[in-house]
mmCIF file with all atom_site columns, C-alpha atoms in Angstrom:
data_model
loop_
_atom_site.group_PDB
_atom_site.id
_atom_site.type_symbol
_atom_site.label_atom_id
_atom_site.label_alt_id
_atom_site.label_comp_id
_atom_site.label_asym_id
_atom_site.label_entity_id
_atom_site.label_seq_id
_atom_site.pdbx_PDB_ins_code
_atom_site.Cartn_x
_atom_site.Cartn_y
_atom_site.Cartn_z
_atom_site.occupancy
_atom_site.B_iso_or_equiv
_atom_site.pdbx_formal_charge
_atom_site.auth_seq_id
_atom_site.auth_comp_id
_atom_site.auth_asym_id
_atom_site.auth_atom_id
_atom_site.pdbx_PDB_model_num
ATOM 1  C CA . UNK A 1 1  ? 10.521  -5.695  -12.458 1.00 0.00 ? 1  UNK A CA 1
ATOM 2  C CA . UNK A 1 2  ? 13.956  -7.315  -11.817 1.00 0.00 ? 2  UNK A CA 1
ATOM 3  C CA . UNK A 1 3  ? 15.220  -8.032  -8.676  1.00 0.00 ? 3  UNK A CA 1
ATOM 4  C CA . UNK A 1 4  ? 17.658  -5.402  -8.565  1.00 0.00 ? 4  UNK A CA 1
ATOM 5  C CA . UNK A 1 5  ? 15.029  -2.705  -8.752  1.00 0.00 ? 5  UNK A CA 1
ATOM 6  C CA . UNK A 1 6  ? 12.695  -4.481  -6.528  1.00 0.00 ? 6  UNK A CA 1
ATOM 7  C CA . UNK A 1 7  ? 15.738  -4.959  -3.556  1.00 0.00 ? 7  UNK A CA 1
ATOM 8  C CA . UNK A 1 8  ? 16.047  -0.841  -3.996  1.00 0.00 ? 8  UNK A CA 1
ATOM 9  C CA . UNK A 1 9  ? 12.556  -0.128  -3.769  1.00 0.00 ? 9  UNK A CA 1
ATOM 10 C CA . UNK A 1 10 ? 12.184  -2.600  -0.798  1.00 0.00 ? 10 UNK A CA 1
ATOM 11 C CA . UNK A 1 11 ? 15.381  -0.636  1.210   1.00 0.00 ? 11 UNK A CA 1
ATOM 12 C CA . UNK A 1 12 ? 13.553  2.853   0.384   1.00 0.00 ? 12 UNK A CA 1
ATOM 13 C CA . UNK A 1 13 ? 10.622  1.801   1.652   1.00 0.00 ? 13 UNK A CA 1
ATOM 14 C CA . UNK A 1 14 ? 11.691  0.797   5.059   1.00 0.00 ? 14 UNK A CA 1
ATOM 15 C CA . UNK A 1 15 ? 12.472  4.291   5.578   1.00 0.00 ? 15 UNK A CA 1
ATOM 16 C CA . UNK A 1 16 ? 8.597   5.840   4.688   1.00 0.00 ? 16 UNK A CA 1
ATOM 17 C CA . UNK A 1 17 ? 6.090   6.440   7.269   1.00 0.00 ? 17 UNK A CA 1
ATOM 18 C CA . UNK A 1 18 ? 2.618   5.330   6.104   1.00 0.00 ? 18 UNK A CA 1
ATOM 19 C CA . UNK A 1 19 ? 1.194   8.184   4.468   1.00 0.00 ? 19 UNK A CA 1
ATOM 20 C CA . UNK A 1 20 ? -2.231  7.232   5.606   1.00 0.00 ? 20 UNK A CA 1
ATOM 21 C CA . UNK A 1 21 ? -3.895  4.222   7.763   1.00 0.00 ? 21 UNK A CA 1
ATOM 22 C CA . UNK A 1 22 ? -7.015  1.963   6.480   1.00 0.00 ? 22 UNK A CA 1
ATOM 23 C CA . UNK A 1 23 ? -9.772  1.534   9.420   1.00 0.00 ? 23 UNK A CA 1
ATOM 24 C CA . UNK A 1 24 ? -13.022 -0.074  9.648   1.00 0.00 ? 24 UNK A CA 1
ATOM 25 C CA . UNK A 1 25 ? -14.398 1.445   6.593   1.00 0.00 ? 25 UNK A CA 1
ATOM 26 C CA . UNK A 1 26 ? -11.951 -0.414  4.252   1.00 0.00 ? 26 UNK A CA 1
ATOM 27 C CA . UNK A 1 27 ? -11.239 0.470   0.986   1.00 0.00 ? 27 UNK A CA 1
ATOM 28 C CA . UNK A 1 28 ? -13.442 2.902   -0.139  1.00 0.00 ? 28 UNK A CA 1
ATOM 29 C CA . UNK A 1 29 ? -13.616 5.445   -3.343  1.00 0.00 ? 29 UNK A CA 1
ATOM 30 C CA . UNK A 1 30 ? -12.180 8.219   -1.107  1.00 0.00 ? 30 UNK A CA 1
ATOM 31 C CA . UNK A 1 31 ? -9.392  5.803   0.352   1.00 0.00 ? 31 UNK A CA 1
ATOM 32 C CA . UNK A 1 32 ? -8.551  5.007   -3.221  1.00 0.00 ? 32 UNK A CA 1
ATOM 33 C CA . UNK A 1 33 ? -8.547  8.546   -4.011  1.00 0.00 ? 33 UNK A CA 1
ATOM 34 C CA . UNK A 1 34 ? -6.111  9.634   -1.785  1.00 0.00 ? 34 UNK A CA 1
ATOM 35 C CA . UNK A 1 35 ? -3.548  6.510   -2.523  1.00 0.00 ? 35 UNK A CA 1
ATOM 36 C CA . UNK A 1 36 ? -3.857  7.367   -6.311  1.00 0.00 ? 36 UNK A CA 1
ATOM 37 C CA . UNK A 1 37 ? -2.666  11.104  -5.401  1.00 0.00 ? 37 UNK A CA 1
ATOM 38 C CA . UNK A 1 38 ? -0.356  10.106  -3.131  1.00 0.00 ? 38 UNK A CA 1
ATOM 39 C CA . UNK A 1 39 ? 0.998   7.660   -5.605  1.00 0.00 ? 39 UNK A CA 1
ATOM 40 C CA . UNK A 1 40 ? 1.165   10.587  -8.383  1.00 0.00 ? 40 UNK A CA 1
ATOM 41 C CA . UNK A 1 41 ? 3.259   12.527  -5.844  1.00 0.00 ? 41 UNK A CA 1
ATOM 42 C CA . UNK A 1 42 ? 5.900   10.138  -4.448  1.00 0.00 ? 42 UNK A CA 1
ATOM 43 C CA . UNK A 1 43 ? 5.421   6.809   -6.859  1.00 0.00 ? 43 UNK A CA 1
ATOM 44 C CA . UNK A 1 44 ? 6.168   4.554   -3.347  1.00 0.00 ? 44 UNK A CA 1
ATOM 45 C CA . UNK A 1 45 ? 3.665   4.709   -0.485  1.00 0.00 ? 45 UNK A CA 1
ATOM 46 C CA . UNK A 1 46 ? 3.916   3.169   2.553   1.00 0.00 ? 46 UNK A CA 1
ATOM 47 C CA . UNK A 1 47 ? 0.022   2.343   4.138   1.00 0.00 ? 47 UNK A CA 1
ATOM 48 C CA . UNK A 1 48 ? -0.747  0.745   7.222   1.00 0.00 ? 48 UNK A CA 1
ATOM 49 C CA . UNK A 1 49 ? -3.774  -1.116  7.762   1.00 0.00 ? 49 UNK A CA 1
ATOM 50 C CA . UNK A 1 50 ? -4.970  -1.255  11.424  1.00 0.00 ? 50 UNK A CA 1
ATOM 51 C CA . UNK A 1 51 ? -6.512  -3.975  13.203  1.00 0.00 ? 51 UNK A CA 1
ATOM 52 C CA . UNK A 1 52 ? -10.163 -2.693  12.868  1.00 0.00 ? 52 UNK A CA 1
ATOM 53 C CA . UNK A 1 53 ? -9.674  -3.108  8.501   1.00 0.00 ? 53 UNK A CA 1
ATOM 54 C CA . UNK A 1 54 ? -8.167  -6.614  9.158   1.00 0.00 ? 54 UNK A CA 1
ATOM 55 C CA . UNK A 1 55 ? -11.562 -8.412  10.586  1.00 0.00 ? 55 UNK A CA 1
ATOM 56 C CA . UNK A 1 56 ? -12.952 -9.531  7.254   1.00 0.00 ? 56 UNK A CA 1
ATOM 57 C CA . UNK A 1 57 ? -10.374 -9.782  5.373   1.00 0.00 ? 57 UNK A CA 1
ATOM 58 C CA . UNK A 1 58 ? -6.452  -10.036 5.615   1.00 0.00 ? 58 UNK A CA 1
ATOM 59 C CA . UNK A 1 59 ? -3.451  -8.141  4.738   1.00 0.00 ? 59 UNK A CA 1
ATOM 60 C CA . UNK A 1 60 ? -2.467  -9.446  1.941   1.00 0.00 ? 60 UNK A CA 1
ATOM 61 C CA . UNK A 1 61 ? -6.136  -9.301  0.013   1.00 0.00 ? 61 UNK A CA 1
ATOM 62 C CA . UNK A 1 62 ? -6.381  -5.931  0.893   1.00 0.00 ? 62 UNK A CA 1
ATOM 63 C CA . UNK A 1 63 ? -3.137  -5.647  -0.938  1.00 0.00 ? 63 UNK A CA 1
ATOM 64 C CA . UNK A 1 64 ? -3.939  -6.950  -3.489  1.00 0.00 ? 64 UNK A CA 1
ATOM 65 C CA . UNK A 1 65 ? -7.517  -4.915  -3.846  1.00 0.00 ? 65 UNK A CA 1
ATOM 66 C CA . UNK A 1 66 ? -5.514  -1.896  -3.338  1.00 0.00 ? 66 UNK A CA 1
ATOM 67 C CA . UNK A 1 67 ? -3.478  -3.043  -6.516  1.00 0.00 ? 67 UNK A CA 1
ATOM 68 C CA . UNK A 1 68 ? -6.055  -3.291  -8.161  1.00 0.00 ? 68 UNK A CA 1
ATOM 69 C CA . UNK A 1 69 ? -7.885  0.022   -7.684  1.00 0.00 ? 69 UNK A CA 1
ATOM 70 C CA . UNK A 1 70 ? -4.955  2.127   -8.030  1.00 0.00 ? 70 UNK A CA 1
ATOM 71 C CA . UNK A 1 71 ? -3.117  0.444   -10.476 1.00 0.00 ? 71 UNK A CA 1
ATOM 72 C CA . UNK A 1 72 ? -0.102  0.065   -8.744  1.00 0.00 ? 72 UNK A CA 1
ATOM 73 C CA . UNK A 1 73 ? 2.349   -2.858  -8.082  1.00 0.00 ? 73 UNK A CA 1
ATOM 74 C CA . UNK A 1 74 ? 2.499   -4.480  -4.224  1.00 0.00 ? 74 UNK A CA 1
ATOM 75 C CA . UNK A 1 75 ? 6.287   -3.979  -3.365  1.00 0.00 ? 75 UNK A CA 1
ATOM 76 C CA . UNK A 1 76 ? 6.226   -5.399  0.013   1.00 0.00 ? 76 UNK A CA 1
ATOM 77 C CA . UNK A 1 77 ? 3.715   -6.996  2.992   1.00 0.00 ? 77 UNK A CA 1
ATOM 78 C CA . UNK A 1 78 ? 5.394   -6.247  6.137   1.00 0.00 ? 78 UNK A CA 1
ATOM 79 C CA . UNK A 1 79 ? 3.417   -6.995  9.260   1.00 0.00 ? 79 UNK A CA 1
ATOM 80 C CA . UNK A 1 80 ? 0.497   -4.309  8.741   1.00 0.00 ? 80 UNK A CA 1
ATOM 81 C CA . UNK A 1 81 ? 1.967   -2.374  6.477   1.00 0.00 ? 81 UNK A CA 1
ATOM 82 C CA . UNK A 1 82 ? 2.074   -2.217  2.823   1.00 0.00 ? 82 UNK A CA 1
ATOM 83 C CA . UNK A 1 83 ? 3.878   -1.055  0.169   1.00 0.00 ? 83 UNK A CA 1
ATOM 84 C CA . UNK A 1 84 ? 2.655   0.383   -3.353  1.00 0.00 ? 84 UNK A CA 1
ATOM 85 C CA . UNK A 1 85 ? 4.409   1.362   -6.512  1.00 0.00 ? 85 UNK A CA 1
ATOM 86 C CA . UNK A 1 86 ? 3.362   3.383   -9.646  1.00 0.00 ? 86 UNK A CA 1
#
């Protein structure tokens, strides 16, 4: 992706609400689930990860498993929140 397209995904992201939060439970099949519709629907998510998701691992490799599952790019790691692509 060039940087162009990446700068124009990053400034329509900052405008998203999360569509959904991951707690304690993680990442799970259902979590994944919903981020792959989601993703169908709108191509950029915005997902916030709360505090309780953040104890064994951090942001970013939850990111990145995200990623992974879904098969989606990681547009931006803001704080708690992250943003997906597909």
């Amino acid at each position: 992706m060039d940087k162009d397209r990446l700068h124009e995904l990053k400034a329509e992201a900052s405008q998203l609400k999360p569509v959904m939060n991951i707690g304690k439970n993680g990442i799970t099949e259902t979590v994944v689930g919903e981020i792959k519709k989601h993703l169908k629907a709108d191509h950029l998510i915005k997902i916030k990860m709360l505090k309780s998701s953040r104890e064994e691992k951090d942001t970013i490799a939850i990111a990145e498993e995200l990623s992974q599952a879904t098969a989606s790019e990681v547009i931006e790691i803001r704080g708690n929140n992250v943003v997906l692509y597909k």
